[in-house]
mmCIF file with all atom_site columns, C-alpha atoms in Angstrom:
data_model
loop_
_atom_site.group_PDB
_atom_site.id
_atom_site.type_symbol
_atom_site.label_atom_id
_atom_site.label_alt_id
_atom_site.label_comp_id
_atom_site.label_asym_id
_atom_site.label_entity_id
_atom_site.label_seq_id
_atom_site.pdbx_PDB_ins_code
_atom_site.Cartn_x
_atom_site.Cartn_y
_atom_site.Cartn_z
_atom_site.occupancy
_atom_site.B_iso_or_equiv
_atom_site.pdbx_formal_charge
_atom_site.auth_seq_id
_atom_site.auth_comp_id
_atom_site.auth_asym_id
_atom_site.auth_atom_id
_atom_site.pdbx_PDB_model_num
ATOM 1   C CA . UNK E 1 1   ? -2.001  -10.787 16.337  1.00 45.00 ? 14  UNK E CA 1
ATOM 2   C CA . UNK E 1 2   ? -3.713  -8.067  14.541  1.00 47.00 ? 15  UNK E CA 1
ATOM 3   C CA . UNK E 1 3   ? -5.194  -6.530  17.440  1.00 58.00 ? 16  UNK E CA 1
ATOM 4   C CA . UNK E 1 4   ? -1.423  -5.319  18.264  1.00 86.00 ? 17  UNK E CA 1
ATOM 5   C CA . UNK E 1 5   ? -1.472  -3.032  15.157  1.00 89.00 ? 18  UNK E CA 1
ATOM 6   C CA . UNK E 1 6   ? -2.924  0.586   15.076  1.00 94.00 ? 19  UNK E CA 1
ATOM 7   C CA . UNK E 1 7   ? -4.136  1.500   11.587  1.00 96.00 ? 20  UNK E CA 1
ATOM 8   C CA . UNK E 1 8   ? -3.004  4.688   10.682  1.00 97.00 ? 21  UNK E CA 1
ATOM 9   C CA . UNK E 1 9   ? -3.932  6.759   7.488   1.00 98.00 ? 22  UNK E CA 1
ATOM 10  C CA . UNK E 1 10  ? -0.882  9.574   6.976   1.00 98.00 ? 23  UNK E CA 1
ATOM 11  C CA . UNK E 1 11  ? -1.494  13.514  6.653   1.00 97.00 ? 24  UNK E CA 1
ATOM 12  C CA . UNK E 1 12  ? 0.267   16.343  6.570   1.00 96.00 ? 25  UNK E CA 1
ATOM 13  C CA . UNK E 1 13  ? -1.449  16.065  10.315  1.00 97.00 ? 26  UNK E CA 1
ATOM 14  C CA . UNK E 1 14  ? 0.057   13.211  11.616  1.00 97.00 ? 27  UNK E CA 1
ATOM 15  C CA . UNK E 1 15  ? 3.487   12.770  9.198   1.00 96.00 ? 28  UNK E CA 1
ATOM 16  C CA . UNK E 1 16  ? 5.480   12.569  12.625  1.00 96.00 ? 29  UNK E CA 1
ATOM 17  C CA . UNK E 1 17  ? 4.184   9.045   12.544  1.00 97.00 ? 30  UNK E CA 1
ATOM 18  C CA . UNK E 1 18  ? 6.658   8.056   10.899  1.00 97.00 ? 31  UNK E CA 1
ATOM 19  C CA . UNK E 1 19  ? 9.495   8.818   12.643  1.00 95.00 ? 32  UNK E CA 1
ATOM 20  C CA . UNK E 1 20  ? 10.587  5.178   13.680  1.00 97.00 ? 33  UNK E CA 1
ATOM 21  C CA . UNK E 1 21  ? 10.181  3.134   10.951  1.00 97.00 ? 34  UNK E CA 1
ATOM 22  C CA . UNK E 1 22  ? 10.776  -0.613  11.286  1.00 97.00 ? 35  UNK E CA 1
ATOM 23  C CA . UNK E 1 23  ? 14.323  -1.176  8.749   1.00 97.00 ? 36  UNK E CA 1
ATOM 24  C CA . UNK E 1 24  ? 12.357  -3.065  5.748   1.00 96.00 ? 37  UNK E CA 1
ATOM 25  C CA . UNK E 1 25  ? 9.062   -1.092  5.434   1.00 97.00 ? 38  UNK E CA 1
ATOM 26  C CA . UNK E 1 26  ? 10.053  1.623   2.938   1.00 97.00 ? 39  UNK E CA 1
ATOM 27  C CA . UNK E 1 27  ? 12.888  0.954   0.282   1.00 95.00 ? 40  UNK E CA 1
ATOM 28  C CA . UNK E 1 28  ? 15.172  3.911   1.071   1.00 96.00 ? 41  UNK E CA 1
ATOM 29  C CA . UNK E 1 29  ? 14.777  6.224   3.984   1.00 95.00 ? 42  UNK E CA 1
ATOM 30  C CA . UNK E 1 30  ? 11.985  8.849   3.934   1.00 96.00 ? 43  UNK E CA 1
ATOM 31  C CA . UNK E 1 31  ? 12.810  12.541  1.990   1.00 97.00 ? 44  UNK E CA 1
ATOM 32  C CA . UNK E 1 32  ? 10.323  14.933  3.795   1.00 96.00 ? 45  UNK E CA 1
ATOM 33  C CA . UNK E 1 33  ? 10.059  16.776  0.497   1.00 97.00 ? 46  UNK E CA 1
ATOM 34  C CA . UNK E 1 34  ? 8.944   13.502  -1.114  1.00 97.00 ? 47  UNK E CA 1
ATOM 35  C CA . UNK E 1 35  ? 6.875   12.757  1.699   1.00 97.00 ? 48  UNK E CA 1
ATOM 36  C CA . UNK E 1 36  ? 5.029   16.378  1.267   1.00 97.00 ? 49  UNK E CA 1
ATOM 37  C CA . UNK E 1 37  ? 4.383   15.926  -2.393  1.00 97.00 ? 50  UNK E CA 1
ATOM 38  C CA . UNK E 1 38  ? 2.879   13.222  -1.586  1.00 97.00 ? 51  UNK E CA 1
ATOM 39  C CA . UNK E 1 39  ? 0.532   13.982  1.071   1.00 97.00 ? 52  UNK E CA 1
ATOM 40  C CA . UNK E 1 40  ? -0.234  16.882  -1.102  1.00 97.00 ? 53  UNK E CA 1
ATOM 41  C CA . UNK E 1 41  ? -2.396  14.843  -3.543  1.00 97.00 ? 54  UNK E CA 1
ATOM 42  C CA . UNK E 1 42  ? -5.800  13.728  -2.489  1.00 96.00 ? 55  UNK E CA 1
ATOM 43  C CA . UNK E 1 43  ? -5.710  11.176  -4.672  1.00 97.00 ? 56  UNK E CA 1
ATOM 44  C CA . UNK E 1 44  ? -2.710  9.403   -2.432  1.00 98.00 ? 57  UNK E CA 1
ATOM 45  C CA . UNK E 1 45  ? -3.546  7.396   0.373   1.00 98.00 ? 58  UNK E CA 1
ATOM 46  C CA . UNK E 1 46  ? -0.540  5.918   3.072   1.00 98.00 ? 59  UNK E CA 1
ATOM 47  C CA . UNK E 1 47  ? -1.355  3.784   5.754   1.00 98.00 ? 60  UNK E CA 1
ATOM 48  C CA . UNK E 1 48  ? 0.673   2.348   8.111   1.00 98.00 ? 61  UNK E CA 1
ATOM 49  C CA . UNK E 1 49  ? 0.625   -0.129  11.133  1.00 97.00 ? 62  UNK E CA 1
ATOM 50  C CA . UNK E 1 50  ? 2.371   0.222   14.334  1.00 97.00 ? 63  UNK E CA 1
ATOM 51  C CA . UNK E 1 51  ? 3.417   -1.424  17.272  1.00 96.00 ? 64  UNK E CA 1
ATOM 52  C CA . UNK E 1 52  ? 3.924   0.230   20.580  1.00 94.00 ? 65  UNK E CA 1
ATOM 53  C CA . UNK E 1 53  ? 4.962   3.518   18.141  1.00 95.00 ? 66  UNK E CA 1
ATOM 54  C CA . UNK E 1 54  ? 7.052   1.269   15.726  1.00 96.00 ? 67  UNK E CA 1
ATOM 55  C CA . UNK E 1 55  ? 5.992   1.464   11.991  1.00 98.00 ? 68  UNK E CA 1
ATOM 56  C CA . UNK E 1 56  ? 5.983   -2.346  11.407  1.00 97.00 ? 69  UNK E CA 1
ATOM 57  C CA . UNK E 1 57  ? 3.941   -1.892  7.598   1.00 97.00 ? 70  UNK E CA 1
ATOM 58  C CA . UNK E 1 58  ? 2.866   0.546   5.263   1.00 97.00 ? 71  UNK E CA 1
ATOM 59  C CA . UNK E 1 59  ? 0.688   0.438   2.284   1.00 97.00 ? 72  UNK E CA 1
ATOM 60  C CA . UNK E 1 60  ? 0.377   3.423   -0.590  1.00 97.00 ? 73  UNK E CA 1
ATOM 61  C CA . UNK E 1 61  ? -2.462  3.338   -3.301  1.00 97.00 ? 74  UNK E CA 1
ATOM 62  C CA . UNK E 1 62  ? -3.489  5.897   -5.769  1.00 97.00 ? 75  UNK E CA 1
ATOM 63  C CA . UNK E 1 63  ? -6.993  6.467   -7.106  1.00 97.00 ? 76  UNK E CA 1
ATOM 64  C CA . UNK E 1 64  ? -7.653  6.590   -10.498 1.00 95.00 ? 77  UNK E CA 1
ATOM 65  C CA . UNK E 1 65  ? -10.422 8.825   -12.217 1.00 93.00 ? 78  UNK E CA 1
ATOM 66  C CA . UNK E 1 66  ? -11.497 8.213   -15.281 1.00 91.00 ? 79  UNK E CA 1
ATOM 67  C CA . UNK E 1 67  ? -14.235 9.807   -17.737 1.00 94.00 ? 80  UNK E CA 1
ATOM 68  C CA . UNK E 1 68  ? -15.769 6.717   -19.355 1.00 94.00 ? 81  UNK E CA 1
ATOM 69  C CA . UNK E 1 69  ? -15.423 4.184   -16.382 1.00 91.00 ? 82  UNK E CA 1
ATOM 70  C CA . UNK E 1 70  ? -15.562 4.106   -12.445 1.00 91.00 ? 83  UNK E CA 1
ATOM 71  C CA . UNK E 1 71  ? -12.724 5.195   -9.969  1.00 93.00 ? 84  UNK E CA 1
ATOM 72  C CA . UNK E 1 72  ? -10.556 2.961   -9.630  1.00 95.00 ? 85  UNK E CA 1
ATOM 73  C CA . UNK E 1 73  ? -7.776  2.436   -6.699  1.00 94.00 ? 86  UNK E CA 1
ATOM 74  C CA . UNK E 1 74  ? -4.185  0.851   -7.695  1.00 93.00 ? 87  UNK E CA 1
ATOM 75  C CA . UNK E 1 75  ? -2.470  -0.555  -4.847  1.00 90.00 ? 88  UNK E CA 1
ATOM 76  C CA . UNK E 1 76  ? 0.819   0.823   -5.604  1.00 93.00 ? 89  UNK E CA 1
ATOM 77  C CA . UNK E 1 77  ? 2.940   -0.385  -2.838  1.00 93.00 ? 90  UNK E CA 1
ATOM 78  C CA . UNK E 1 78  ? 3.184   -2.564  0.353   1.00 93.00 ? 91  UNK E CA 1
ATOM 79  C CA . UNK E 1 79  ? 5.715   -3.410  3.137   1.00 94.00 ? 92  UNK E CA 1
ATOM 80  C CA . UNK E 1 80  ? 6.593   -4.945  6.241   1.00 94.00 ? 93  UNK E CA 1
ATOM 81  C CA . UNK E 1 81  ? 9.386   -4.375  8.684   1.00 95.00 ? 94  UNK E CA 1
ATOM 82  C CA . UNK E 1 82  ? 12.286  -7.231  8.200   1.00 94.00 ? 95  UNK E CA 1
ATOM 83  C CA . UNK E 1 83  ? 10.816  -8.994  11.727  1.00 94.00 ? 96  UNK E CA 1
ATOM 84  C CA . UNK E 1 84  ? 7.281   -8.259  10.816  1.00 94.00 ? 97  UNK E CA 1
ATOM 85  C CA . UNK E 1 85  ? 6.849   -10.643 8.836   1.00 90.00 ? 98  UNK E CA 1
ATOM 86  C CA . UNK E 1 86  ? 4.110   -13.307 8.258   1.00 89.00 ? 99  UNK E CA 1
ATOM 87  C CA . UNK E 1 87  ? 2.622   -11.685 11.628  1.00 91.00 ? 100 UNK E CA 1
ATOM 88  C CA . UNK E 1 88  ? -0.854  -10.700 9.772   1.00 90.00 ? 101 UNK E CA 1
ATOM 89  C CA . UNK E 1 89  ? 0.663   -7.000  9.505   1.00 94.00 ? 102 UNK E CA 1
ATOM 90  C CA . UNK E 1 90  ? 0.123   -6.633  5.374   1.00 90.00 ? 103 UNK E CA 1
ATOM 91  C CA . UNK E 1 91  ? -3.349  -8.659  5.928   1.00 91.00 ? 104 UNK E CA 1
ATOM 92  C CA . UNK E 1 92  ? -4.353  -6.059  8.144   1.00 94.00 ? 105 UNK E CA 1
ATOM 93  C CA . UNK E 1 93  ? -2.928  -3.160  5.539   1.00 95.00 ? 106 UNK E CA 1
ATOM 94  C CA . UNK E 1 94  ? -5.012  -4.849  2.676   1.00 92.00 ? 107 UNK E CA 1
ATOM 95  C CA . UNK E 1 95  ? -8.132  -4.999  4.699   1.00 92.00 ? 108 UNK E CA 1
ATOM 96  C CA . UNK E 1 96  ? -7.988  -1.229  6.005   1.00 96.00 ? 109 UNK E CA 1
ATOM 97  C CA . UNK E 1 97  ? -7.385  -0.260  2.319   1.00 95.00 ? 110 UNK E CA 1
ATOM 98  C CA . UNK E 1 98  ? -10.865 -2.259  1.431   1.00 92.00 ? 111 UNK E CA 1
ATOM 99  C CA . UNK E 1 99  ? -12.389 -0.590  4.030   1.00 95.00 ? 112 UNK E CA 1
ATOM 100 C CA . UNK E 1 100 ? -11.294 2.820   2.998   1.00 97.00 ? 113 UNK E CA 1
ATOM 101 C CA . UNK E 1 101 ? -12.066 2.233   -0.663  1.00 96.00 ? 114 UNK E CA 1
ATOM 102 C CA . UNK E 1 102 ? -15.389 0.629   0.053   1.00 94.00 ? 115 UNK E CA 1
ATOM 103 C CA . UNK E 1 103 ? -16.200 4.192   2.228   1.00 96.00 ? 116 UNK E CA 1
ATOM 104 C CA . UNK E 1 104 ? -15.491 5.940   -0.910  1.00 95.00 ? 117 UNK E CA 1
ATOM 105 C CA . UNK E 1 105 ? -17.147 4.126   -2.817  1.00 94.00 ? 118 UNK E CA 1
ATOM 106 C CA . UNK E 1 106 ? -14.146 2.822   -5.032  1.00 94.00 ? 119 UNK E CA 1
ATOM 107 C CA . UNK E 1 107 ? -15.474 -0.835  -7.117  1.00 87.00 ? 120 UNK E CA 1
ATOM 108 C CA . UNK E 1 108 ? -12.154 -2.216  -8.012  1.00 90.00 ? 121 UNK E CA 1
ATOM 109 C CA . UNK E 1 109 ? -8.354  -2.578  -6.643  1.00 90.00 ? 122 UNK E CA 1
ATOM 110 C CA . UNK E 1 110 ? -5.606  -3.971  -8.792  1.00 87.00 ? 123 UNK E CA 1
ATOM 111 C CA . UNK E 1 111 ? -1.988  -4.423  -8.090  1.00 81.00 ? 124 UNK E CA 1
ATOM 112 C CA . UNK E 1 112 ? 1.112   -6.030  -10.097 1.00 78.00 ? 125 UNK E CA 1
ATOM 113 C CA . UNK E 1 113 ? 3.837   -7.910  -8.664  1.00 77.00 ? 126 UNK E CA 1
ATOM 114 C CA . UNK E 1 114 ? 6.493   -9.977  -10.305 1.00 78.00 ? 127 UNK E CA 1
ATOM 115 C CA . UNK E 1 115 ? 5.476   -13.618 -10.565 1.00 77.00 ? 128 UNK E CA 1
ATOM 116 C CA . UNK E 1 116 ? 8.521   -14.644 -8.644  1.00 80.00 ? 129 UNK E CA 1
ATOM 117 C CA . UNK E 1 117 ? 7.352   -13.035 -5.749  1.00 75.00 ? 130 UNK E CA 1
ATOM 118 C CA . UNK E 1 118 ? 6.347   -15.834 -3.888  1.00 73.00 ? 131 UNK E CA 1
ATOM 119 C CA . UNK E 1 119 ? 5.470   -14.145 -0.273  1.00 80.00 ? 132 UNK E CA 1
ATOM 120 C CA . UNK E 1 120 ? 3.280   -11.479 -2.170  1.00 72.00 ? 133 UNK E CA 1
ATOM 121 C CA . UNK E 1 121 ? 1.737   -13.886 -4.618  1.00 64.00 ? 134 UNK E CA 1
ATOM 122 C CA . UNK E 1 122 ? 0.805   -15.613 -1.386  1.00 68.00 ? 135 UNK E CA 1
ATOM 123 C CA . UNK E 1 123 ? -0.633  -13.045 0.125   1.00 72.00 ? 136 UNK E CA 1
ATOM 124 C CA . UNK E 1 124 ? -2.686  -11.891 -2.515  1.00 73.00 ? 137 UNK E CA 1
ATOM 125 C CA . UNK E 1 125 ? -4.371  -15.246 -3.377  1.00 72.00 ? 138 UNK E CA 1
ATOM 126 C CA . UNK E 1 126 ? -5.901  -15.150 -0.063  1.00 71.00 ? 139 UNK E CA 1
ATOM 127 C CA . UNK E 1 127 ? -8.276  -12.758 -0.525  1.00 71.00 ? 140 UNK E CA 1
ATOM 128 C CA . UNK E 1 128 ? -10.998 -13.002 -3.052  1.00 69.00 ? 141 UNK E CA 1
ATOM 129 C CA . UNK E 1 129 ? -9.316  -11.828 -6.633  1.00 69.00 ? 142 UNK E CA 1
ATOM 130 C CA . UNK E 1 130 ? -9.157  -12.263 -10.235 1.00 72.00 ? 143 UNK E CA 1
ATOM 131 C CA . UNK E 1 131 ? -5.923  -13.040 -11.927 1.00 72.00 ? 144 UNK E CA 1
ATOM 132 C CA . UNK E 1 132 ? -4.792  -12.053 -15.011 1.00 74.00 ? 145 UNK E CA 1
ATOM 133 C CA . UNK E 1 133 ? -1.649  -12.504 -16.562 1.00 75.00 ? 146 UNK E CA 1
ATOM 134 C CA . UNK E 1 134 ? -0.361  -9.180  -17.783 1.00 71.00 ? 147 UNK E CA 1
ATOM 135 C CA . UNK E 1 135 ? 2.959   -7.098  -19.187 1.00 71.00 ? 148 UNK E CA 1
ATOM 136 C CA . UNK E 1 136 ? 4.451   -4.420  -18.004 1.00 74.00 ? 149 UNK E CA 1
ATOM 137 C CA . UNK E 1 137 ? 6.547   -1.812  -20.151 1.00 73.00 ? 150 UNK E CA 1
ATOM 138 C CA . UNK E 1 138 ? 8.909   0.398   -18.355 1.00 75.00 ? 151 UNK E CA 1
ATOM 139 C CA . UNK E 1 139 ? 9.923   3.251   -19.974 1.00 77.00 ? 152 UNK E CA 1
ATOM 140 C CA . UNK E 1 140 ? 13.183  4.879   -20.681 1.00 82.00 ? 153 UNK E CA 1
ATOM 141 C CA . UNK E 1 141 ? 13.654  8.548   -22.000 1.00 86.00 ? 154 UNK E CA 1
#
């Protein structure tokens, strides 16, 4: 089924991509000034997958610098269309962001998600990977 998905990386360029969006990819509908600040970073990547002009999945990382240690990309977000599912569509996402980080020479991805998260959790333990059991704070001020 993959071969049915174009891989698409977003720019200010191409934004109009995403002007049907499959209900279930993004969490609330798209604010073009939210979309622009994003694009505007370098340091932002969005890809997306469609189907006959349909965006079925999307996936948004950010790369980290850092002074003491390589760049590292965090894979801050993935998802696929309510009928898109368990069609290959976030495989395909995870693979192009390899890809992409391997062509920029990026050594390691990591990602969080909530250990309840059973389709995710799923997903992720089919690729090669390292687990480690972690906390996350969320801050209120």
């Amino acid at each position: 089924m993959p071969s049915e998905f174009g891989i698409h990386w977003i720019t200010h360029d191409n934004r109009k991509l995403l002007g049907s969006v499959s209900p279930g990819v993004f969490d609330h509908a798209i604010d073009p000034d939210r979309l622009n600040a994003y694009l505007a970073s370098p340091a932002n990547w969005m890809g997306v997958a469609i189907h006959e002009g349909l965006v079925v999945g999307m996936v948004m990382t950010v790369i980290h610098n850092h002074p003491d240690k390589p760049t590292e990309l965090f894979l801050d977000e993935i998802g696929t269309g309510d009928d898109w599912r368990r069609k290959g569509v976030a495989r395909l996402l995870i693979q192009a962001v390899f890809d992409r980080a391997d062509e920029a020479g990026i050594e390691e991805i990591w990602l969080g998600t909530e250990p309840d998260n059973i389709e995710a959790n799923g997903l992720y333990k089919g690729f090669k990977h390292e687990r480690e059991d972690a906390v996350i704070y969320y801050f209120d001020w």
